[in-house]
Amino acid sequence: MVKLIVDDKAQVSLDYVIAVSIFILSFFFLLSVISNLFLPFQFNSDETKSIADRISTILVETNNGIAISDSSPNIVEEQKIMQLNDDLNDNVTYEIKRAQLGLLTSTLNYNINVSLRYFNNTPYPSSINPLLLAGAIPDESSNLGKTVRIVYLSQDSKKLILIVKVWL
Amino acid sequence: MIRNEKAQLYTIEAIACALLLVLVVIFVIKAAPMTPNSSSSSHQQIEVQLTSQGYDLLTVLDYVPEGSTDLSQLKQAIASWNGMEFSGQAAVSPYGGPTNVTANDFKEALGDAGIVYNLEVFFNTSAGISSRPMLWNGKPSDNAVIVSKSIVLNDEDMAINTDLKSIIPDIDLGTKFYNIVEVKLTLWRM
């Protein structure tokens, strides 16, 4: 009997391995489950992206935006672009414009940045005096939604891109 | 003393072994869904973005100012196209013509932004709908999106282009109506 117990002693390591494995597995399982549980609340990228899409549609495809008319989507007018640039670069009208676009309500408070650029991403017509480079400036850590639309500036006969960025 | 050390070695090795195994299993499980081709919500957003950019580009290219009798840029590109497929980003013949200018616009707007595209032209023939590639960059991936635009051609648009006349037939000889072509743009990211 005594001999048997002595032999059993060496097998304790096996029990130990199983116990440690179960412990570590459950620990990591819990870790991943808990982090996944909070994931949907941490990121709002889906929301910002769809808001950016909506804003870009208002701007590019409607008369209330910068399109020349409701029947000519993607064709933008210089006068309206200059007005939008002024509105978004002034602190008072920035708030009004945000409210008009549905970015500033009692429950929402999104910032916006709109720019008109060449296809190679440099501001149009030059970086010193851009036609449209307006709105707040996102900080590095903000989680922003971005939409790129191709537009045609009829006055200058130029194909350009309109970039809309929205973040909380 | 010696007997005691032996037991410790076994236990530590076992722990290290278990830890390593468990870590590898967890790493593999975590890494598996992160391949670029697995579908995710961000992937759908990329497809939506590609679709909107494709439609934007075709809309812009097909714009004619109100009151103008000129052909849209896209229509000009087709009307002066000689029916040859050209691969990749090579220059289009006839060089410098409207087809080449439009091909360059596609390259600038899409190609330079890392988007791969094919442009095909579908048209009616007496035997049914036929197609011919115009700009060809290869077989699209599973996640490609397709946008299209219909363009009506009349006899005047086709008058000078004998090369294309032999490819796209006049489906109504009695009237000025020539054919309807559908410009199909396939977009995807590599």
mmCIF file of C-alpha atoms in Angstrom:
data_model
loop_
_atom_site.group_PDB
_atom_site.id
_atom_site.type_symbol
_atom_site.label_atom_id
_atom_site.label_comp_id
_atom_site.label_asym_id
_atom_site.label_seq_id
_atom_site.Cartn_x
_atom_site.Cartn_y
_atom_site.Cartn_z
ATOM 1 C CA MET A 1 0.000 0.000 0.000
ATOM 2 C CA VAL A 2 2.744 2.369 1.003
ATOM 3 C CA LYS A 3 4.534 1.614 -2.234
ATOM 4 C CA LEU A 4 1.543 2.510 -4.307
ATOM 5 C CA ILE A 5 1.174 5.973 -2.778
ATOM 6 C CA VAL A 6 4.830 6.718 -3.499
ATOM 7 C CA ASP A 7 4.248 5.770 -7.140
ATOM 8 C CA ASP A 8 1.215 8.014 -7.398
ATOM 9 C CA LYS A 9 3.265 11.042 -6.376
ATOM 10 C CA ALA A 10 4.936 11.431 -9.745
ATOM 11 C CA GLN A 11 1.574 11.598 -11.480
ATOM 12 C CA VAL A 12 0.603 14.743 -9.627
ATOM 13 C CA SER A 13 2.280 16.819 -12.372
ATOM 14 C CA LEU A 14 -0.271 15.480 -14.866
ATOM 15 C CA ASP A 15 -3.144 16.641 -12.678
ATOM 16 C CA TYR A 16 -1.356 19.944 -12.377
ATOM 17 C CA VAL A 17 -1.019 20.373 -16.139
ATOM 18 C CA ILE A 18 -4.709 19.727 -16.622
ATOM 19 C CA ALA A 19 -5.644 22.134 -13.862
ATOM 20 C CA VAL A 20 -3.379 24.882 -15.171
ATOM 21 C CA SER A 21 -4.620 24.346 -18.732
ATOM 22 C CA ILE A 22 -8.238 24.635 -17.650
ATOM 23 C CA PHE A 23 -7.429 27.692 -15.622
ATOM 24 C CA ILE A 24 -5.566 29.427 -18.445
ATOM 25 C CA LEU A 25 -8.203 28.490 -21.014
ATOM 26 C CA SER A 26 -11.030 29.814 -18.903
ATOM 27 C CA PHE A 27 -9.005 32.928 -18.130
ATOM 28 C CA PHE A 28 -8.441 33.744 -21.818
ATOM 29 C CA PHE A 29 -11.993 32.780 -22.701
ATOM 30 C CA LEU A 30 -13.296 35.204 -20.110
ATOM 31 C CA LEU A 31 -10.888 37.867 -21.327
ATOM 32 C CA SER A 32 -12.024 37.609 -24.927
ATOM 33 C CA VAL A 33 -15.711 37.390 -24.029
ATOM 34 C CA ILE A 34 -15.545 40.434 -21.796
ATOM 35 C CA SER A 35 -13.591 42.496 -24.321
ATOM 36 C CA ASN A 36 -16.045 41.495 -27.094
ATOM 37 C CA LEU A 37 -18.929 42.396 -24.844
ATOM 38 C CA PHE A 38 -17.792 45.994 -24.678
ATOM 39 C CA LEU A 39 -16.679 46.272 -28.305
ATOM 40 C CA PRO A 40 -20.015 47.489 -29.742
ATOM 41 C CA PHE A 41 -20.072 50.325 -27.237
ATOM 42 C CA GLN A 42 -16.522 51.441 -27.818
ATOM 43 C CA PHE A 43 -16.627 52.040 -31.551
ATOM 44 C CA ASN A 44 -19.147 54.062 -33.483
ATOM 45 C CA SER A 45 -17.450 53.766 -36.871
ATOM 46 C CA ASP A 46 -20.523 52.218 -38.502
ATOM 47 C CA GLU A 47 -22.572 55.180 -37.421
ATOM 48 C CA THR A 48 -20.070 57.852 -38.447
ATOM 49 C CA LYS A 49 -19.624 56.196 -41.847
ATOM 50 C CA SER A 50 -23.347 56.211 -42.588
ATOM 51 C CA ILE A 51 -23.635 59.807 -41.395
ATOM 52 C CA ALA A 52 -20.774 60.791 -43.694
ATOM 53 C CA ASP A 53 -22.553 59.022 -46.570
ATOM 54 C CA ARG A 54 -25.754 60.904 -45.822
ATOM 55 C CA ILE A 55 -24.033 64.299 -45.611
ATOM 56 C CA SER A 56 -22.172 63.685 -48.858
ATOM 57 C CA THR A 57 -25.441 62.780 -50.580
ATOM 58 C CA ILE A 58 -27.087 65.993 -49.366
ATOM 59 C CA LEU A 59 -24.129 68.046 -50.547
ATOM 60 C CA VAL A 60 -23.477 66.388 -53.894
ATOM 61 C CA GLU A 61 -26.960 65.451 -55.066
ATOM 62 C CA THR A 62 -29.322 68.199 -53.934
ATOM 63 C CA ASN A 63 -29.968 71.825 -54.674
ATOM 64 C CA ASN A 64 -29.627 72.533 -50.935
ATOM 65 C CA GLY A 65 -26.077 71.273 -51.077
ATOM 66 C CA ILE A 66 -23.541 72.337 -53.684
ATOM 67 C CA ALA A 67 -25.091 70.655 -56.757
ATOM 68 C CA ILE A 68 -26.243 73.025 -59.501
ATOM 69 C CA SER A 69 -29.732 71.483 -59.389
ATOM 70 C CA ASP A 70 -31.608 68.441 -58.108
ATOM 71 C CA SER A 71 -31.650 67.002 -61.616
ATOM 72 C CA SER A 72 -27.877 67.254 -62.057
ATOM 73 C CA PRO A 73 -26.248 65.238 -59.299
ATOM 74 C CA ASN A 74 -22.452 65.392 -58.960
ATOM 75 C CA ILE A 75 -22.276 68.633 -60.958
ATOM 76 C CA VAL A 76 -21.288 71.295 -58.432
ATOM 77 C CA GLU A 77 -21.446 75.061 -58.520
ATOM 78 C CA GLU A 78 -18.560 77.312 -57.556
ATOM 79 C CA GLN A 79 -20.775 79.952 -55.889
ATOM 80 C CA LYS A 80 -22.389 77.404 -53.577
ATOM 81 C CA ILE A 81 -19.019 75.877 -52.736
ATOM 82 C CA MET A 82 -17.640 79.282 -51.724
ATOM 83 C CA GLN A 83 -20.713 79.864 -49.549
ATOM 84 C CA LEU A 84 -20.296 76.460 -47.873
ATOM 85 C CA ASN A 85 -16.615 77.162 -47.304
ATOM 86 C CA ASP A 86 -17.443 80.484 -45.608
ATOM 87 C CA ASP A 87 -20.245 78.926 -43.534
ATOM 88 C CA LEU A 88 -18.122 76.088 -42.214
ATOM 89 C CA ASN A 89 -15.120 78.276 -41.476
ATOM 90 C CA ASP A 90 -17.041 80.712 -39.265
ATOM 91 C CA ASN A 91 -17.762 79.664 -35.681
ATOM 92 C CA VAL A 92 -21.357 80.916 -35.612
ATOM 93 C CA THR A 93 -22.455 79.685 -39.026
ATOM 94 C CA TYR A 94 -20.587 76.390 -38.439
ATOM 95 C CA GLU A 95 -23.075 75.586 -35.675
ATOM 96 C CA ILE A 96 -26.033 76.610 -37.876
ATOM 97 C CA LYS A 97 -24.772 74.533 -40.798
ATOM 98 C CA ARG A 98 -24.241 71.521 -38.532
ATOM 99 C CA ALA A 99 -27.806 71.838 -37.258
ATOM 100 C CA GLN A 100 -29.089 72.120 -40.852
ATOM 101 C CA LEU A 101 -27.256 68.954 -41.834
ATOM 102 C CA GLY A 102 -28.603 67.090 -38.796
ATOM 103 C CA LEU A 103 -25.248 66.787 -37.061
ATOM 104 C CA LEU A 104 -26.144 68.933 -34.079
ATOM 105 C CA THR A 105 -29.304 68.036 -32.186
ATOM 106 C CA SER A 106 -30.193 67.585 -28.515
ATOM 107 C CA THR A 107 -28.798 64.030 -28.677
ATOM 108 C CA LEU A 108 -26.169 64.279 -31.387
ATOM 109 C CA ASN A 109 -23.058 66.391 -31.645
ATOM 110 C CA TYR A 110 -20.949 65.465 -34.640
ATOM 111 C CA ASN A 111 -18.153 67.508 -36.137
ATOM 112 C CA ILE A 112 -17.629 67.828 -39.855
ATOM 113 C CA ASN A 113 -14.822 68.591 -42.262
ATOM 114 C CA VAL A 114 -15.402 69.012 -45.988
ATOM 115 C CA SER A 115 -12.783 69.501 -48.670
ATOM 116 C CA LEU A 116 -12.598 69.646 -52.447
ATOM 117 C CA ARG A 117 -9.465 68.064 -53.826
ATOM 118 C CA TYR A 118 -7.702 66.841 -56.928
ATOM 119 C CA PHE A 119 -7.640 63.079 -57.400
ATOM 120 C CA ASN A 120 -4.162 63.058 -55.895
ATOM 121 C CA ASN A 121 -5.596 64.442 -52.631
ATOM 122 C CA THR A 122 -4.133 67.954 -52.793
ATOM 123 C CA PRO A 123 -6.617 70.807 -52.191
ATOM 124 C CA TYR A 124 -8.135 72.501 -55.235
ATOM 125 C CA PRO A 125 -7.009 74.826 -56.793
ATOM 126 C CA SER A 126 -4.002 75.286 -54.475
ATOM 127 C CA SER A 127 -3.202 74.588 -50.855
ATOM 128 C CA ILE A 128 -2.627 78.290 -50.160
ATOM 129 C CA ASN A 129 -6.050 79.387 -51.358
ATOM 130 C CA PRO A 130 -8.311 76.323 -51.489
ATOM 131 C CA LEU A 131 -11.859 76.640 -52.785
ATOM 132 C CA LEU A 132 -13.280 74.338 -50.137
ATOM 133 C CA LEU A 133 -11.293 73.264 -47.104
ATOM 134 C CA ALA A 134 -13.628 73.851 -44.221
ATOM 135 C CA GLY A 135 -14.923 72.711 -40.872
ATOM 136 C CA ALA A 136 -13.298 71.472 -37.698
ATOM 137 C CA ILE A 137 -10.020 69.576 -37.742
ATOM 138 C CA PRO A 138 -10.163 66.004 -36.424
ATOM 139 C CA ASP A 139 -7.587 65.038 -33.810
ATOM 140 C CA GLU A 140 -5.552 61.913 -34.264
ATOM 141 C CA SER A 141 -7.497 59.771 -31.831
ATOM 142 C CA SER A 142 -10.983 60.543 -33.128
ATOM 143 C CA ASN A 143 -12.820 57.744 -34.861
ATOM 144 C CA LEU A 144 -14.060 59.299 -38.052
ATOM 145 C CA GLY A 145 -16.304 58.306 -40.908
ATOM 146 C CA LYS A 146 -15.094 59.351 -44.340
ATOM 147 C CA THR A 147 -16.807 59.399 -47.713
ATOM 148 C CA VAL A 148 -15.235 60.256 -51.048
ATOM 149 C CA ARG A 149 -17.433 61.487 -53.906
ATOM 150 C CA ILE A 150 -16.409 62.351 -57.445
ATOM 151 C CA VAL A 151 -17.791 65.698 -58.617
ATOM 152 C CA TYR A 152 -17.562 67.891 -61.690
ATOM 153 C CA LEU A 153 -16.936 71.596 -61.236
ATOM 154 C CA SER A 154 -18.669 72.943 -64.328
ATOM 155 C CA GLN A 155 -17.229 76.484 -64.130
ATOM 156 C CA ASP A 156 -13.673 75.163 -64.375
ATOM 157 C CA SER A 157 -14.502 71.960 -66.325
ATOM 158 C CA LYS A 158 -12.654 69.947 -63.703
ATOM 159 C CA LYS A 159 -13.271 66.528 -62.229
ATOM 160 C CA LEU A 160 -12.491 66.586 -58.513
ATOM 161 C CA ILE A 161 -13.176 64.657 -55.332
ATOM 162 C CA LEU A 162 -15.229 65.866 -52.401
ATOM 163 C CA ILE A 163 -14.140 64.408 -49.083
ATOM 164 C CA VAL A 164 -16.570 64.484 -46.156
ATOM 165 C CA LYS A 165 -15.299 63.552 -42.708
ATOM 166 C CA VAL A 166 -17.600 63.191 -39.709
ATOM 167 C CA TRP A 167 -16.645 62.362 -36.143
ATOM 168 C CA LEU A 168 -18.024 62.578 -32.626
ATOM 169 C CA MET B 1 17.265 16.644 -2.397
ATOM 170 C CA ILE B 2 17.915 15.189 -5.863
ATOM 171 C CA ARG B 3 14.594 13.348 -5.897
ATOM 172 C CA ASN B 4 12.747 16.572 -5.015
ATOM 173 C CA GLU B 5 14.310 18.594 -7.837
ATOM 174 C CA LYS B 6 13.225 15.993 -10.369
ATOM 175 C CA ALA B 7 9.600 16.486 -9.555
ATOM 176 C CA GLN B 8 9.905 20.269 -9.896
ATOM 177 C CA LEU B 9 11.414 20.029 -13.316
ATOM 178 C CA TYR B 10 8.508 17.943 -14.543
ATOM 179 C CA THR B 11 5.958 20.399 -13.189
ATOM 180 C CA ILE B 12 7.620 23.486 -14.657
ATOM 181 C CA GLU B 13 8.036 21.823 -18.022
ATOM 182 C CA ALA B 14 4.429 20.780 -17.953
ATOM 183 C CA ILE B 15 3.241 24.272 -17.125
ATOM 184 C CA ALA B 16 5.393 25.789 -19.844
ATOM 185 C CA CYS B 17 4.155 23.203 -22.316
ATOM 186 C CA ALA B 18 0.512 23.773 -21.423
ATOM 187 C CA LEU B 19 0.931 27.523 -21.580
ATOM 188 C CA LEU B 20 2.566 27.324 -24.986
ATOM 189 C CA LEU B 21 -0.118 25.028 -26.348
ATOM 190 C CA VAL B 22 -2.967 27.133 -25.033
ATOM 191 C CA LEU B 23 -1.400 30.324 -26.339
ATOM 192 C CA VAL B 24 -0.950 28.821 -29.800
ATOM 193 C CA VAL B 25 -4.558 27.604 -29.865
ATOM 194 C CA ILE B 26 -5.821 31.043 -28.811
ATOM 195 C CA PHE B 27 -3.596 32.783 -31.340
ATOM 196 C CA VAL B 28 -4.854 30.567 -34.156
ATOM 197 C CA ILE B 29 -8.503 31.086 -33.172
ATOM 198 C CA LYS B 30 -8.032 34.831 -32.941
ATOM 199 C CA ALA B 31 -6.059 35.114 -36.187
ATOM 200 C CA ALA B 32 -8.374 33.029 -38.358
ATOM 201 C CA PRO B 33 -11.181 35.580 -38.937
ATOM 202 C CA MET B 34 -8.777 38.370 -39.768
ATOM 203 C CA THR B 35 -7.882 37.454 -43.354
ATOM 204 C CA PRO B 36 -8.487 40.302 -45.834
ATOM 205 C CA ASN B 37 -11.040 38.244 -47.776
ATOM 206 C CA SER B 38 -13.318 37.371 -44.878
ATOM 207 C CA SER B 39 -16.498 39.378 -45.007
ATOM 208 C CA SER B 40 -17.120 41.920 -42.304
ATOM 209 C CA SER B 41 -19.070 45.098 -41.798
ATOM 210 C CA SER B 42 -16.069 47.124 -42.923
ATOM 211 C CA HIS B 43 -15.968 45.093 -46.111
ATOM 212 C CA GLN B 44 -19.557 46.010 -46.900
ATOM 213 C CA GLN B 45 -18.632 49.643 -46.389
ATOM 214 C CA ILE B 46 -15.835 49.310 -48.923
ATOM 215 C CA GLU B 47 -18.291 47.847 -51.441
ATOM 216 C CA VAL B 48 -20.734 50.706 -50.815
ATOM 217 C CA GLN B 49 -17.912 53.202 -51.302
ATOM 218 C CA LEU B 50 -16.842 51.539 -54.556
ATOM 219 C CA THR B 51 -20.409 51.533 -55.869
ATOM 220 C CA SER B 52 -20.907 55.202 -55.117
ATOM 221 C CA GLN B 53 -17.566 56.142 -56.671
ATOM 222 C CA GLY B 54 -18.383 54.143 -59.798
ATOM 223 C CA TYR B 55 -21.774 55.782 -60.239
ATOM 224 C CA ASP B 56 -20.274 59.189 -59.477
ATOM 225 C CA LEU B 57 -17.661 58.778 -62.174
ATOM 226 C CA LEU B 58 -20.122 57.566 -64.829
ATOM 227 C CA THR B 59 -22.541 60.391 -63.934
ATOM 228 C CA VAL B 60 -19.811 63.004 -64.183
ATOM 229 C CA LEU B 61 -18.528 61.590 -67.485
ATOM 230 C CA ASP B 62 -22.020 61.516 -68.967
ATOM 231 C CA TYR B 63 -22.809 65.130 -68.090
ATOM 232 C CA VAL B 64 -23.901 67.534 -70.795
ATOM 233 C CA PRO B 65 -24.507 71.181 -69.807
ATOM 234 C CA GLU B 66 -28.081 72.333 -70.257
ATOM 235 C CA GLY B 67 -28.718 73.700 -73.752
ATOM 236 C CA SER B 68 -25.515 72.227 -75.134
ATOM 237 C CA THR B 69 -25.659 70.044 -78.240
ATOM 238 C CA ASP B 70 -22.261 68.466 -77.600
ATOM 239 C CA LEU B 71 -21.978 64.794 -76.803
ATOM 240 C CA SER B 72 -21.096 63.830 -73.250
ATOM 241 C CA GLN B 73 -17.505 62.790 -72.662
ATOM 242 C CA LEU B 74 -18.506 59.150 -72.200
ATOM 243 C CA LYS B 75 -20.515 59.131 -75.417
ATOM 244 C CA GLN B 76 -17.648 60.751 -77.315
ATOM 245 C CA ALA B 77 -15.295 58.115 -75.951
ATOM 246 C CA ILE B 78 -17.518 55.360 -77.295
ATOM 247 C CA ALA B 79 -18.303 57.073 -80.584
ATOM 248 C CA SER B 80 -14.602 57.484 -81.384
ATOM 249 C CA TRP B 81 -13.508 54.097 -80.044
ATOM 250 C CA ASN B 82 -12.198 51.665 -82.645
ATOM 251 C CA GLY B 83 -13.424 48.615 -80.736
ATOM 252 C CA MET B 84 -10.027 47.462 -79.550
ATOM 253 C CA GLU B 85 -9.609 46.179 -76.031
ATOM 254 C CA PHE B 86 -6.651 47.625 -74.296
ATOM 255 C CA SER B 87 -5.149 46.062 -71.242
ATOM 256 C CA GLY B 88 -3.950 47.627 -68.030
ATOM 257 C CA GLN B 89 -3.000 51.270 -67.995
ATOM 258 C CA ALA B 90 -1.675 51.408 -71.546
ATOM 259 C CA ALA B 91 -2.549 54.325 -73.794
ATOM 260 C CA VAL B 92 -5.596 53.891 -75.964
ATOM 261 C CA SER B 93 -5.641 54.175 -79.704
ATOM 262 C CA PRO B 94 -6.438 56.457 -81.437
ATOM 263 C CA TYR B 95 -3.928 58.279 -79.260
ATOM 264 C CA GLY B 96 -4.935 61.634 -77.849
ATOM 265 C CA GLY B 97 -8.553 61.167 -78.930
ATOM 266 C CA PRO B 98 -11.607 61.352 -76.636
ATOM 267 C CA THR B 99 -11.339 57.627 -75.842
ATOM 268 C CA ASN B 100 -7.815 58.113 -74.588
ATOM 269 C CA VAL B 101 -8.790 61.165 -72.516
ATOM 270 C CA THR B 102 -11.603 59.231 -70.867
ATOM 271 C CA ALA B 103 -9.408 56.199 -70.250
ATOM 272 C CA ASN B 104 -6.976 58.540 -68.554
ATOM 273 C CA ASP B 105 -9.773 59.902 -66.358
ATOM 274 C CA PHE B 106 -10.598 56.365 -65.247
ATOM 275 C CA LYS B 107 -6.961 55.786 -64.418
ATOM 276 C CA GLU B 108 -6.696 59.025 -62.454
ATOM 277 C CA ALA B 109 -9.947 58.642 -60.527
ATOM 278 C CA LEU B 110 -9.775 54.909 -59.811
ATOM 279 C CA GLY B 111 -6.453 53.347 -60.750
ATOM 280 C CA ASP B 112 -4.330 55.847 -58.855
ATOM 281 C CA ALA B 113 -6.538 55.377 -55.772
ATOM 282 C CA GLY B 114 -5.805 51.652 -55.703
ATOM 283 C CA ILE B 115 -9.087 50.579 -57.294
ATOM 284 C CA VAL B 116 -8.959 48.072 -60.138
ATOM 285 C CA TYR B 117 -11.578 48.356 -62.877
ATOM 286 C CA ASN B 118 -12.857 46.806 -66.057
ATOM 287 C CA LEU B 119 -14.945 48.744 -68.538
ATOM 288 C CA GLU B 120 -17.119 46.746 -70.893
ATOM 289 C CA VAL B 121 -19.572 47.805 -73.554
ATOM 290 C CA PHE B 122 -22.788 45.800 -74.034
ATOM 291 C CA PHE B 123 -24.903 46.370 -77.132
ATOM 292 C CA ASN B 124 -27.861 44.920 -78.992
ATOM 293 C CA THR B 125 -27.373 42.772 -82.057
ATOM 294 C CA SER B 126 -29.856 40.774 -84.107
ATOM 295 C CA ALA B 127 -28.681 37.654 -82.260
ATOM 296 C CA GLY B 128 -29.115 39.206 -78.807
ATOM 297 C CA ILE B 129 -26.903 41.179 -76.483
ATOM 298 C CA SER B 130 -23.210 41.134 -77.238
ATOM 299 C CA SER B 131 -20.304 42.644 -75.350
ATOM 300 C CA ARG B 132 -16.777 43.809 -75.843
ATOM 301 C CA PRO B 133 -14.207 44.872 -73.250
ATOM 302 C CA MET B 134 -12.884 48.396 -73.564
ATOM 303 C CA LEU B 135 -10.524 48.718 -70.599
ATOM 304 C CA TRP B 136 -9.391 45.428 -69.150
ATOM 305 C CA ASN B 137 -7.361 44.885 -65.988
ATOM 306 C CA GLY B 138 -8.052 41.210 -65.396
ATOM 307 C CA LYS B 139 -10.583 38.922 -63.788
ATOM 308 C CA PRO B 140 -12.457 40.666 -60.976
ATOM 309 C CA SER B 141 -12.377 39.328 -57.418
ATOM 310 C CA ASP B 142 -15.400 37.846 -55.615
ATOM 311 C CA ASN B 143 -16.035 41.154 -53.897
ATOM 312 C CA ALA B 144 -16.227 43.244 -57.055
ATOM 313 C CA VAL B 145 -19.131 45.622 -57.636
ATOM 314 C CA ILE B 146 -20.731 46.509 -60.970
ATOM 315 C CA VAL B 147 -22.199 49.851 -61.979
ATOM 316 C CA SER B 148 -23.590 50.690 -65.389
ATOM 317 C CA LYS B 149 -24.936 53.473 -67.551
ATOM 318 C CA SER B 150 -27.015 53.258 -70.707
ATOM 319 C CA ILE B 151 -26.121 55.426 -73.663
ATOM 320 C CA VAL B 152 -28.219 55.924 -76.768
ATOM 321 C CA LEU B 153 -26.357 56.205 -80.048
ATOM 322 C CA ASN B 154 -27.880 57.679 -83.183
ATOM 323 C CA ASP B 155 -26.744 57.501 -86.806
ATOM 324 C CA GLU B 156 -24.913 60.847 -86.638
ATOM 325 C CA ASP B 157 -22.801 59.761 -83.657
ATOM 326 C CA MET B 158 -21.602 56.733 -85.589
ATOM 327 C CA ALA B 159 -21.233 58.321 -89.018
ATOM 328 C CA ILE B 160 -17.454 58.621 -89.150
ATOM 329 C CA ASN B 161 -16.470 55.577 -87.107
ATOM 330 C CA THR B 162 -16.319 52.694 -89.573
ATOM 331 C CA ASP B 163 -14.289 50.472 -87.219
ATOM 332 C CA LEU B 164 -16.972 50.496 -84.565
ATOM 333 C CA LYS B 165 -19.779 50.206 -87.121
ATOM 334 C CA SER B 166 -18.557 46.728 -87.979
ATOM 335 C CA ILE B 167 -18.828 45.748 -84.296
ATOM 336 C CA ILE B 168 -21.929 47.544 -83.071
ATOM 337 C CA PRO B 169 -24.717 47.135 -85.645
ATOM 338 C CA ASP B 170 -27.459 49.586 -86.556
ATOM 339 C CA ILE B 171 -30.494 47.854 -85.095
ATOM 340 C CA ASP B 172 -33.017 50.180 -86.695
ATOM 341 C CA LEU B 173 -32.085 51.050 -90.277
ATOM 342 C CA GLY B 174 -35.267 52.986 -90.955
ATOM 343 C CA THR B 175 -34.726 55.702 -88.341
ATOM 344 C CA LYS B 176 -31.897 57.813 -86.956
ATOM 345 C CA PHE B 177 -31.768 55.558 -83.921
ATOM 346 C CA TYR B 178 -28.655 53.406 -84.064
ATOM 347 C CA ASN B 179 -28.226 51.284 -80.920
ATOM 348 C CA ILE B 180 -28.267 51.403 -77.127
ATOM 349 C CA VAL B 181 -25.009 50.573 -75.414
ATOM 350 C CA GLU B 182 -24.675 49.759 -71.769
ATOM 351 C CA VAL B 183 -21.377 50.811 -70.297
ATOM 352 C CA LYS B 184 -20.587 48.410 -67.493
ATOM 353 C CA LEU B 185 -17.900 49.304 -64.971
ATOM 354 C CA THR B 186 -16.629 46.574 -62.650
ATOM 355 C CA LEU B 187 -14.715 47.776 -59.603
ATOM 356 C CA TRP B 188 -12.761 45.953 -56.964
ATOM 357 C CA ARG B 189 -9.828 46.316 -54.624
ATOM 358 C CA MET B 190 -6.823 44.050 -54.859
#
